[in-house]
Short mmCIF file of C-alpha atoms in Angstrom, two decimals:
data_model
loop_
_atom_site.label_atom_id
_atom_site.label_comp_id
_atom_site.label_asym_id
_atom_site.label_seq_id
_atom_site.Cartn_x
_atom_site.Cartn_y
_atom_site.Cartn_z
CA UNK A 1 -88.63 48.75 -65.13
CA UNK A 2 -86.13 46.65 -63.01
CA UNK A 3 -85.77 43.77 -60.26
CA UNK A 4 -83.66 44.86 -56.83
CA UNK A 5 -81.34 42.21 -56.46
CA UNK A 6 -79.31 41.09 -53.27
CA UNK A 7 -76.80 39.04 -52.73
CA UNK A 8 -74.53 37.35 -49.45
CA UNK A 9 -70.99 37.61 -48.35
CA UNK A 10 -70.35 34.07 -49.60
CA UNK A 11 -71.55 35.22 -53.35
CA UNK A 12 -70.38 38.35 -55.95
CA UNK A 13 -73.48 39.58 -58.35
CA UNK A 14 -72.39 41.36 -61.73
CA UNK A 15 -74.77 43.43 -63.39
CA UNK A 16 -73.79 44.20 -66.79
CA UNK A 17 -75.26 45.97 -69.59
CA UNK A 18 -77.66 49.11 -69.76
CA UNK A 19 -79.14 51.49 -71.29
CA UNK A 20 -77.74 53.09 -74.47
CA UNK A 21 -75.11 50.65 -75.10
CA UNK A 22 -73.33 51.15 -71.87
CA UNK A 23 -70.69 48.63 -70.78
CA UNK A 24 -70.54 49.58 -67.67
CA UNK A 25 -70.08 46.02 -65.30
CA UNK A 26 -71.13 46.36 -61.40
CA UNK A 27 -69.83 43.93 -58.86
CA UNK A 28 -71.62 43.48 -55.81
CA UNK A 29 -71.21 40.84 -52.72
CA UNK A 30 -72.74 41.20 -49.37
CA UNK A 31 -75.27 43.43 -50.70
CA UNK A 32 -78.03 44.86 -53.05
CA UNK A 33 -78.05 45.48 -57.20
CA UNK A 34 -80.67 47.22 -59.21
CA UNK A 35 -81.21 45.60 -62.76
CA UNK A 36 -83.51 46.69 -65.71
CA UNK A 37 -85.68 44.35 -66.99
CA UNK A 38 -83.98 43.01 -70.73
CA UNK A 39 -81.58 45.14 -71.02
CA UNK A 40 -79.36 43.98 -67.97
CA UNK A 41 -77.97 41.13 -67.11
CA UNK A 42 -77.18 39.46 -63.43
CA UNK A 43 -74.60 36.43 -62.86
CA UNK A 44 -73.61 35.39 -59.86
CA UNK A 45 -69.92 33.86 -58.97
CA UNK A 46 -69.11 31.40 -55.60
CA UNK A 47 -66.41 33.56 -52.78
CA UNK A 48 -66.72 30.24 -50.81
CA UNK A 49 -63.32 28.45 -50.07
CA UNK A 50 -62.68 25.37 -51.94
CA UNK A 51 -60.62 22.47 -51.43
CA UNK A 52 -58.24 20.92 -53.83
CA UNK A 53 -56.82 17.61 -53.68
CA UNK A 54 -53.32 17.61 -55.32
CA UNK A 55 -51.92 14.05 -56.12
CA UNK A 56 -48.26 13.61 -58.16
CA UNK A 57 -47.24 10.12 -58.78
CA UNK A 58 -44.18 8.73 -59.46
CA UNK A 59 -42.18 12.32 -60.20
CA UNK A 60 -38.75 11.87 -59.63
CA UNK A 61 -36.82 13.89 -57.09
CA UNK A 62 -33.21 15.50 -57.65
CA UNK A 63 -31.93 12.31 -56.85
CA UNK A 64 -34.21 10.33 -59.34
CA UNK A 65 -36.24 8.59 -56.57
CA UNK A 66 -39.70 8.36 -57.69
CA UNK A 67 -42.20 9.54 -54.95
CA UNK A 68 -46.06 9.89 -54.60
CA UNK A 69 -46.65 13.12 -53.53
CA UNK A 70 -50.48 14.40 -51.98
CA UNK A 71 -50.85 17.69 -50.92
CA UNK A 72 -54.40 19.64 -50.06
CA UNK A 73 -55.30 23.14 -51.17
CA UNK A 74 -57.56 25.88 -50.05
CA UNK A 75 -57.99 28.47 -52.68
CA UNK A 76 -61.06 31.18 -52.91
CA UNK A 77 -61.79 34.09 -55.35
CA UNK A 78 -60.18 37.25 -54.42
CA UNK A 79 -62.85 39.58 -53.50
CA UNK A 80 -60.95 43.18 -54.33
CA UNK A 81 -62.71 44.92 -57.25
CA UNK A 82 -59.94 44.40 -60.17
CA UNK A 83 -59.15 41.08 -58.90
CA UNK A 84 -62.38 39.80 -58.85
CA UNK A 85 -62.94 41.63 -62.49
CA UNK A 86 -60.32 39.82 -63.48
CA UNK A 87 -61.55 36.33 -61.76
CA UNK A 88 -64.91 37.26 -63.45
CA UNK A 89 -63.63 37.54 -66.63
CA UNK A 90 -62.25 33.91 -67.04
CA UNK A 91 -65.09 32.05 -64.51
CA UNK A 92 -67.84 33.51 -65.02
CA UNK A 93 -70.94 31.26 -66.07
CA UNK A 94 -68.33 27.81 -64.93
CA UNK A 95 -69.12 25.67 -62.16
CA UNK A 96 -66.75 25.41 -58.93
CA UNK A 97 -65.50 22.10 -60.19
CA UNK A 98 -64.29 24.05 -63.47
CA UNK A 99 -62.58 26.06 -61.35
CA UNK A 100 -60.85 23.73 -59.20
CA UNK A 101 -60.05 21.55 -62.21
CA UNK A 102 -58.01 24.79 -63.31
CA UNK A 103 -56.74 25.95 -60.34
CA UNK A 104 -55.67 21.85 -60.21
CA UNK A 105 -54.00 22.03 -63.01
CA UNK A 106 -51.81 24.96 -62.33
CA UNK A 107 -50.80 23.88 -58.43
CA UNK A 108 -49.71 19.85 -60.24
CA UNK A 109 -47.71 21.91 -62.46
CA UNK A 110 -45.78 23.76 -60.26
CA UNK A 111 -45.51 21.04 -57.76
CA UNK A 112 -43.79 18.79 -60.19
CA UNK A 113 -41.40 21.17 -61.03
CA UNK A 114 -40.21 21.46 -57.35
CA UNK A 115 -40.61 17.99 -56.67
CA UNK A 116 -37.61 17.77 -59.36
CA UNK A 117 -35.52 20.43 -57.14
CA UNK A 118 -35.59 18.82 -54.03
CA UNK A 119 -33.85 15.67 -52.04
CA UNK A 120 -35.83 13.21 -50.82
CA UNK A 121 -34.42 14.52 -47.64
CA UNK A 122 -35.71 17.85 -48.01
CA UNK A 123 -39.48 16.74 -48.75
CA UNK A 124 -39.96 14.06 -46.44
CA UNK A 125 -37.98 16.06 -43.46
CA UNK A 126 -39.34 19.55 -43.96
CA UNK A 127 -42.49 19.59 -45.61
CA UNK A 128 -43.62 22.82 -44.60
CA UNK A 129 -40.53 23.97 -46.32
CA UNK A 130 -41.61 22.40 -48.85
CA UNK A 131 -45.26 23.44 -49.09
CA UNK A 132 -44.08 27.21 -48.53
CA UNK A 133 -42.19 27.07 -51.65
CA UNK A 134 -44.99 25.59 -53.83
CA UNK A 135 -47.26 28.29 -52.46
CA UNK A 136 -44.59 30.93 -52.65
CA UNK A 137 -44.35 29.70 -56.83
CA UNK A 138 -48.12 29.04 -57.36
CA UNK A 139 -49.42 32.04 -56.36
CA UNK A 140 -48.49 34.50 -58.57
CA UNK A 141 -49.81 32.67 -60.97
CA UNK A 142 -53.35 31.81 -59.82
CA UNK A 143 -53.28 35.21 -58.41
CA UNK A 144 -53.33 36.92 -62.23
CA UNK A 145 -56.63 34.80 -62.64
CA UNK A 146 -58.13 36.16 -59.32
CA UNK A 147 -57.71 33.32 -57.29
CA UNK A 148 -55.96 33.30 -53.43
CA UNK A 149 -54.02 30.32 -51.97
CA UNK A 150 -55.14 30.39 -48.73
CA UNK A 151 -53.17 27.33 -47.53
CA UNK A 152 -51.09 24.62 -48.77
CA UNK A 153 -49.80 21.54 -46.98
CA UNK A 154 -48.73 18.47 -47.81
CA UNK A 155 -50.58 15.21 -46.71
CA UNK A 156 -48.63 12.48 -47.81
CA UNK A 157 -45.03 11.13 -49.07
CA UNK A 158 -44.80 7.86 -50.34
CA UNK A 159 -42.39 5.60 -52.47
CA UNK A 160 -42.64 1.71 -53.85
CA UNK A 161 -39.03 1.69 -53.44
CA UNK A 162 -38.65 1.37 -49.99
CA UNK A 163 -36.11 4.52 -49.77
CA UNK A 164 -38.08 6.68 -47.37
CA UNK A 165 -38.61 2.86 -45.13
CA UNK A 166 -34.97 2.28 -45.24
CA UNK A 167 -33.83 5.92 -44.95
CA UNK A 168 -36.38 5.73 -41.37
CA UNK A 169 -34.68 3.18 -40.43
CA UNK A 170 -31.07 4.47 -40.19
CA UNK A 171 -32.82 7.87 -39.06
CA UNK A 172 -34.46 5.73 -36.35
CA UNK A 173 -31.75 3.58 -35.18
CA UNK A 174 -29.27 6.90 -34.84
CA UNK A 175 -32.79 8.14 -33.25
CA UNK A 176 -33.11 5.51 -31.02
CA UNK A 177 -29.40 5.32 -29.96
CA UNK A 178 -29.56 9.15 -29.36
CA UNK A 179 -32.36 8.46 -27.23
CA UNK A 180 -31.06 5.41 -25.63
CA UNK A 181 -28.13 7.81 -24.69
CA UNK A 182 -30.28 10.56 -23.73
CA UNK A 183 -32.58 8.12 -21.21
CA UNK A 184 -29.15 6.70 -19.78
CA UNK A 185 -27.81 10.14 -19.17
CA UNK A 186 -31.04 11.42 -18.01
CA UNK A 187 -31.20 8.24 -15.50
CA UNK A 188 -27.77 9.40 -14.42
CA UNK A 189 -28.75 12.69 -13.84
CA UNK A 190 -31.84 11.66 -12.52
CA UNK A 191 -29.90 9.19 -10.45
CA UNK A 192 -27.43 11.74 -8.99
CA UNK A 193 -30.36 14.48 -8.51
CA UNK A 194 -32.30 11.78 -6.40
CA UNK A 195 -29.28 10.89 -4.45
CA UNK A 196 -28.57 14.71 -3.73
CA UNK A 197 -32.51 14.96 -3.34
CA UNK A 198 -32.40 12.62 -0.95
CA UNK A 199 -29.47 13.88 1.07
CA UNK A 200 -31.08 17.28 1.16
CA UNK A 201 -34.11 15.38 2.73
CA UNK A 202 -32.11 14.00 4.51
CA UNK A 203 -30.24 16.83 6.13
CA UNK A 204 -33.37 18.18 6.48
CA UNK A 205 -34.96 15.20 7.90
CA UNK A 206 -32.08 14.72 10.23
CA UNK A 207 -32.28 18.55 11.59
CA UNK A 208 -35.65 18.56 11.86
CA UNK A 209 -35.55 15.16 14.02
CA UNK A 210 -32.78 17.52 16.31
CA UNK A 211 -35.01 20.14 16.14
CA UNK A 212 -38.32 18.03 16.83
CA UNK A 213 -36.09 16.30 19.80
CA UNK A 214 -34.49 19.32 21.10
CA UNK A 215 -38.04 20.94 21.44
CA UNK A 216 -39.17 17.80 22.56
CA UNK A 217 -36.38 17.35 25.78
CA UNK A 218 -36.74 20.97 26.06
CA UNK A 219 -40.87 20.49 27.07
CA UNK A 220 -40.11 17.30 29.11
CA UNK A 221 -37.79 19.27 31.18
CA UNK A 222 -40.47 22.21 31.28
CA UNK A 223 -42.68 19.53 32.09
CA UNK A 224 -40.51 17.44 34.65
CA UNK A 225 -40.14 21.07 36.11
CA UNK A 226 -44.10 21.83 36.47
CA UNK A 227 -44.72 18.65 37.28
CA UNK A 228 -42.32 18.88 40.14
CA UNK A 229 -43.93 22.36 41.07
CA UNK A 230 -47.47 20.65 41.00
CA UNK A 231 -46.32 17.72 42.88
CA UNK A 232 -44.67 19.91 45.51
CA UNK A 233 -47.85 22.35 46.09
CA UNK A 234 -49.91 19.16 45.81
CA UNK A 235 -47.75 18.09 48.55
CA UNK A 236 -47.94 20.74 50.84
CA UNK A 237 -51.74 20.78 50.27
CA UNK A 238 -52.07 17.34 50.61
CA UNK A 239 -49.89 17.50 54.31
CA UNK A 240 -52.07 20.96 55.61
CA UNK A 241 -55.06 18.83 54.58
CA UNK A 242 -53.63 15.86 56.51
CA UNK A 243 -52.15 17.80 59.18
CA UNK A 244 -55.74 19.71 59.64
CA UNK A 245 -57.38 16.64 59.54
CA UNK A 246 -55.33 15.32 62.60
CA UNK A 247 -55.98 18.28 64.27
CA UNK A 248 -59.30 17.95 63.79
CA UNK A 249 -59.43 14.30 64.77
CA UNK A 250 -57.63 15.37 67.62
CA UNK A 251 -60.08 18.07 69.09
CA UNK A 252 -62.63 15.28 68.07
CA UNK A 253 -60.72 12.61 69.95
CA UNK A 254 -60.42 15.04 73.04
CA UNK A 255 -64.39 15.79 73.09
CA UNK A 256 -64.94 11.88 72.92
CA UNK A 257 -62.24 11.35 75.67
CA UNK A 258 -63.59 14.28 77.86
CA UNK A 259 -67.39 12.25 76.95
CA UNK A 260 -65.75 8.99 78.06
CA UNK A 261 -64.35 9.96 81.05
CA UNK A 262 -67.81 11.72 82.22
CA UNK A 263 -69.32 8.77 80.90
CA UNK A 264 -66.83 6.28 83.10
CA UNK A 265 -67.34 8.62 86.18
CA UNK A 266 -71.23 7.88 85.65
CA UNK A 267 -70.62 4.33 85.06
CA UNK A 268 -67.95 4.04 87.93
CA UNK A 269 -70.90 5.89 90.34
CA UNK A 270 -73.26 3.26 89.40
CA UNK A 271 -71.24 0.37 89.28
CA UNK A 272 -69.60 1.36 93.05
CA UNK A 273 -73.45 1.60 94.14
CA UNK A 274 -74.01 -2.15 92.19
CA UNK A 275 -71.36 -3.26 93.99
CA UNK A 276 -72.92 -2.49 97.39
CA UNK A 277 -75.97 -3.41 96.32
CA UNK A 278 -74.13 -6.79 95.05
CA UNK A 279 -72.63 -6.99 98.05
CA UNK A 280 -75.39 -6.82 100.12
CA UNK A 281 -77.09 -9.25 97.98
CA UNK A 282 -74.68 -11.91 98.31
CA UNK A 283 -74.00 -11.52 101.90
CA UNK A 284 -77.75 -12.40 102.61
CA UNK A 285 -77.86 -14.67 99.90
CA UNK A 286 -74.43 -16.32 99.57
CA UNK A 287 -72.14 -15.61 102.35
CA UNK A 288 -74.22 -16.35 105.27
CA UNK A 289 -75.10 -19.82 104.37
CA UNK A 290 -71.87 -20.59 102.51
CA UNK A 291 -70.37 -20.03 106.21
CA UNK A 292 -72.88 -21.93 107.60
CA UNK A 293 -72.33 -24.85 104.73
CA UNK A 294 -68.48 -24.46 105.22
CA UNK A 295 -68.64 -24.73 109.13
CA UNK A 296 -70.84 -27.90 107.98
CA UNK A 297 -68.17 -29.35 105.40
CA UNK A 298 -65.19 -28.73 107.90
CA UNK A 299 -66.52 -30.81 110.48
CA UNK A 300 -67.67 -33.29 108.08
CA UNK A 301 -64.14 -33.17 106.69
CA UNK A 302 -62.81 -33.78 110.21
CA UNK A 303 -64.76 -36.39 110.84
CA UNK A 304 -63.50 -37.78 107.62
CA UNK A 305 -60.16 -37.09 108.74
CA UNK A 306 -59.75 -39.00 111.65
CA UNK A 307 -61.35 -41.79 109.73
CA UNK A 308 -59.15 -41.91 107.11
CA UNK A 309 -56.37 -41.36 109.91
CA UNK A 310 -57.66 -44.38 111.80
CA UNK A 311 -58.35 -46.52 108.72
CA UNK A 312 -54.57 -46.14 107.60
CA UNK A 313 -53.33 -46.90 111.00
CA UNK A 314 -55.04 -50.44 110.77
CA UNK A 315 -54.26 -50.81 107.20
CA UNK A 316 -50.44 -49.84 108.32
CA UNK A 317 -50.87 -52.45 111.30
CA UNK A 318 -52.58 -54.76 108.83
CA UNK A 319 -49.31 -54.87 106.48
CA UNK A 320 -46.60 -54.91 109.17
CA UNK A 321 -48.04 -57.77 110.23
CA UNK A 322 -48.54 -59.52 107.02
CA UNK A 323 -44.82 -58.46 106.53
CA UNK A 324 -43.49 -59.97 109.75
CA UNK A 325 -45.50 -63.20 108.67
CA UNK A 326 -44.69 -63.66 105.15
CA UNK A 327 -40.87 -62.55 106.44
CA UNK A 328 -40.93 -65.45 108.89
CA UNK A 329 -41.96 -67.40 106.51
CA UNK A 330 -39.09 -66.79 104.15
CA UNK A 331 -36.63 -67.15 106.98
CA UNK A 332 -38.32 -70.37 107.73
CA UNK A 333 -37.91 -71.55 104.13
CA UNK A 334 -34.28 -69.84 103.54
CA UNK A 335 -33.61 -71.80 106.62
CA UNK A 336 -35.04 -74.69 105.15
CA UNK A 337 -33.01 -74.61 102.08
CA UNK A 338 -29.74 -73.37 103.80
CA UNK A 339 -30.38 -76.42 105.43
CA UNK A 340 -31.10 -78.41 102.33
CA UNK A 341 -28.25 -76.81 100.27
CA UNK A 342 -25.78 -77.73 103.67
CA UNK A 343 -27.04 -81.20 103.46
CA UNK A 344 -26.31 -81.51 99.33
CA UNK A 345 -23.09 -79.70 100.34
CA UNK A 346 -21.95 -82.78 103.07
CA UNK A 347 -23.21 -84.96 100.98
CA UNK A 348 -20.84 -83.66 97.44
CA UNK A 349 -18.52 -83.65 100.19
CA UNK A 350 -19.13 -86.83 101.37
CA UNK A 351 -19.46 -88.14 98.09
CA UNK A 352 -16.79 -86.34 96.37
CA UNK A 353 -16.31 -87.04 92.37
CA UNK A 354 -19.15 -89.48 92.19
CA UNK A 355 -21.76 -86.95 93.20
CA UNK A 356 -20.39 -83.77 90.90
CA UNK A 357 -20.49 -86.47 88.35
CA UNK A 358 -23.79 -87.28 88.80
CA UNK A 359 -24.87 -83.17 88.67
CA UNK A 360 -22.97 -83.45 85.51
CA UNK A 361 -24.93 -86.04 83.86
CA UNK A 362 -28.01 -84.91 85.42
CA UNK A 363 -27.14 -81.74 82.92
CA UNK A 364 -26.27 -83.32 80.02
CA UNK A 365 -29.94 -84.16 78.54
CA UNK A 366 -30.50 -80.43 79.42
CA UNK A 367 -27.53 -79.14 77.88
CA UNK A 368 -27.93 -81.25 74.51
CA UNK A 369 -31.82 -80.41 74.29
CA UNK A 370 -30.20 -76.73 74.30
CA UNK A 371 -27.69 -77.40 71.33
CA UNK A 372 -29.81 -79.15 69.81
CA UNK A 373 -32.75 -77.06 69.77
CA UNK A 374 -32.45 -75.36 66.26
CA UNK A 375 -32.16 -78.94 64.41
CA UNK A 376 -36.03 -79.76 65.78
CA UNK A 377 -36.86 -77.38 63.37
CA UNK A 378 -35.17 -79.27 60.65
CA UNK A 379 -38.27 -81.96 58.77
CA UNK A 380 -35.56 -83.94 57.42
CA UNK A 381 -31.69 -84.66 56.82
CA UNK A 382 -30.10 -86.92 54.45
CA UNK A 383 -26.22 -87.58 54.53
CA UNK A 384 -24.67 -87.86 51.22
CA UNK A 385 -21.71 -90.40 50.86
CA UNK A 386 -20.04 -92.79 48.75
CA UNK A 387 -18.76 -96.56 49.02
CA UNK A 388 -16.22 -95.58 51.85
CA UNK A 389 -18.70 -94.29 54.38
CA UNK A 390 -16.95 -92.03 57.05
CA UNK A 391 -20.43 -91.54 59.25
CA UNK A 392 -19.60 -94.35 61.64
CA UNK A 393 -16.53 -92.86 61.78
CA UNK A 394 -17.52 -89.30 62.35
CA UNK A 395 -20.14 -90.23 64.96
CA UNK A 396 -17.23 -91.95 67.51
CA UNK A 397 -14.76 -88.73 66.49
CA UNK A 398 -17.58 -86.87 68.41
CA UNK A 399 -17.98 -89.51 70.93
CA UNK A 400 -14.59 -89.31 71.58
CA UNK A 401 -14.23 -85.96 72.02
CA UNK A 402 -16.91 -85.36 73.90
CA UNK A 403 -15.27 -86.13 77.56
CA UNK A 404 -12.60 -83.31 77.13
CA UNK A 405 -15.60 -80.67 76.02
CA UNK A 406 -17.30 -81.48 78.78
CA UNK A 407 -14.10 -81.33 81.16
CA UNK A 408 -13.39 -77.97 79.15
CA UNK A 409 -16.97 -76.77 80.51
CA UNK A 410 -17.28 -78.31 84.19
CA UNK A 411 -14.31 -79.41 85.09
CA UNK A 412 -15.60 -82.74 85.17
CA UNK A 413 -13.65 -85.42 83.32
CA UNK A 414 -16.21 -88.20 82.27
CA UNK A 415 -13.34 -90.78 80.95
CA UNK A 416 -12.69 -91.91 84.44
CA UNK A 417 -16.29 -93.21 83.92
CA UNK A 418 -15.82 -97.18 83.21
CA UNK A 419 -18.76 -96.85 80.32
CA UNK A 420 -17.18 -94.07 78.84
CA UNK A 421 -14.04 -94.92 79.33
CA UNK A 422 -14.26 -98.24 77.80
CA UNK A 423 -16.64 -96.68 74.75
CA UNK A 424 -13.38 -93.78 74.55
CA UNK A 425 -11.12 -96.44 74.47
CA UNK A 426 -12.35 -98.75 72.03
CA UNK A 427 -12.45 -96.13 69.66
CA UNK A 428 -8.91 -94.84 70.01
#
């Protein structure tokens, strides 16, 4: 008898053997085997991908340049039935890491020998290039031992020589200036697509402001023009309102007139029979004995009147003859002093000089009592001099002079007087 055997997609069974020497192999993945029991045999073989880690160290390019060179591999077992014979054949009963190490082996190979084909240039700056053409030379030969190169890419490119730093370094300063130029002609561009940007917006701007302000004058004046309308119905409303309101007021204003005047007739009708009622009253009450009071007071006031009358005639009589008294008396008196003054007169007359001379120093104390009025107001005066006193002398200048002043004044002339004279003369 036998065991059923089954096996997954990720997985190839091979039953080999048989009965009666038969060498007859069956390959199976993804599905079921029938083996008999010691005279079969089953082995199973790994369809999973697997990943290979390829590492070349110092190989020198074309050029001589040593790089370090990693790329990474995918690689599986071809599943197609003479392929996977043939993969069968020289894995079968090895582990995946036998495999790899082989399929290691072969990929190194071939990627040193294109390592030593190639700039520097060419790796570093096209690497898929680069990877294409070790796949395109690898894979015939992993392919005669069953085995598929899914992918192959390349991970890293290194030197210790600093080629690839200083070979960056010219690629990035021509980079950098080629971008410095690009950003400066892009700003320019930029520059001159913002400035005609912004004109267009402009434009724009400014004819939508003349449209905004053409629509916006145009409904003002549609405005302006209903508001006019409104203002003018409004108007008219307001004026039949107003002018029915006075008329109105005015029918009102006739009713209260029409009201007043019946109201005045009433009040005229009673105040015509209060005024003979009135009148009545105050001719029994007032004008009967006012007239008998004023027929009272009038003879009263005549009797006052001739008593007044006869009072002022002896007052009148009373004065005249105080008058004629008091103007005999003056006459009298004005005689008197006529008499008097006729008397003084005969006697200047008689007297001549002597007696105006004697008027004349009858007025002198007068006279000096006048001039020298303001000086009693004086408390003291002192007279400044020196050795040669001139006050003696000053008091007969004035002494002297004093006769013609008083001549000057009255007419009178005092030096014919002896005293005077001789005081005069002794002076001169």
């Amino acid at each position: 008898m036998g065991n059923c055997h089954t096996v997954g997609p990720n997985e190839a069974l091979v039953v080999s053997g048989g009965c009666c020497g038969s060498d007859y192999k069956q390959y199976v993945f993804g599905g079921w085997a029938w083996a008999w029991w010691c005279i079969s045999d089953t082995q199973r073989l790994s369809l999973e991908v697997m990943t290979i880690l390829c590492r070349c160290e110092n190989i020198e390019t074309s050029e001589g340049v040593p790089l370090f060179v990693t790329g990474v591999a995918q690689v599986k077992i071809m599943t197609e039935k003479e392929l996977l014979a043939v993969a069968c054949e020289q894995f079968l009963g090895k582990s995946v890491q036998d495999i790899k190490n082989v399929v290691l082996q072969t990929l190194e190979g071939h990627l040193r020998s294109i390592l030593g084909t190639l700039t520097v240039e060419q790796i570093y700056q096209d690497r898929d290039q680069f990877a294409k053409l070790v796949r395109e030379v690898a894979a015939p030969d992993v392919g005669r031992m069953g085995i598929e190169i899914l992918s192959f890419t390349i991970k890293d490119v290194y030197d210790k020589v600093d080629y690839l730093s200083s070979l960056g370094k010219t690629q990035t300063a021509v980079v950098q200036r080629d971008a410095d130029i690009g950003v400066a002609e892009a700003e320019r561009d930029a520059g001159i697509r913002e400035a005609e940007c912004k004109k267009e917006m402009l434009d724009v701007k400014f004819m939508a402001d003349t449209k905004i302000a053409d629509s916006k004058r145009a409904f003002e004046l549609q405005k302006s023009a209903f508001s006019e309308e409104v203002n003018i119905k409004t108007a008219e409303a307001q004026l039949a309102y107003e002018l029915q309101g006075a008329r109105e007021q005015q029918k009102i204003r006739q009713e209260e007139i029409e009201i007043e005047v019946v109201q005045r007739k009433k009040q005229i009708a009673v105040e015509a029979q209060e005024i003979l009622r009135t009148d009545k009253e105050l001719i029994a009450t007032v004008r009967c004995p006012a007239e008998a009071e004023a027929h009272r007071i009038q003879q009263i006031a005549e009797g006052e009147k001739v008593k007044q009358v006869l009072l002022a005639q002896a007052e009148a009589e009373k004065i005249r003859r105080i008058g004629e008294a008091e103007a005999a008396v003056i006459e009298a008196m004005g005689k008197a002093e006529a008499e008097r003054m006729k008397l003084k007169a005969e006697a200047y007359q008689k007297y001549g000089d002597a007696a105006k001379m004697a008027l004349v120093l009858e007025a002198l104390p007068q006279i000096a009592a006048k001039i020298s009025a303001p000086l009693t107001k004086v408390d003291e005066i002192v007279v400044l001099s020196g050795d040669n006193s001139k006050v003696t002398s000053e008091v007969n200048r004035l002494l002297a002079e004093l006769p013609a002043s008083v001549h000057a004044l009255t007419g009178v002339d005092l030096s014919k007087i002896p005293l005077i004279k001789k005081a005069t003369g002794a002076q001169v």
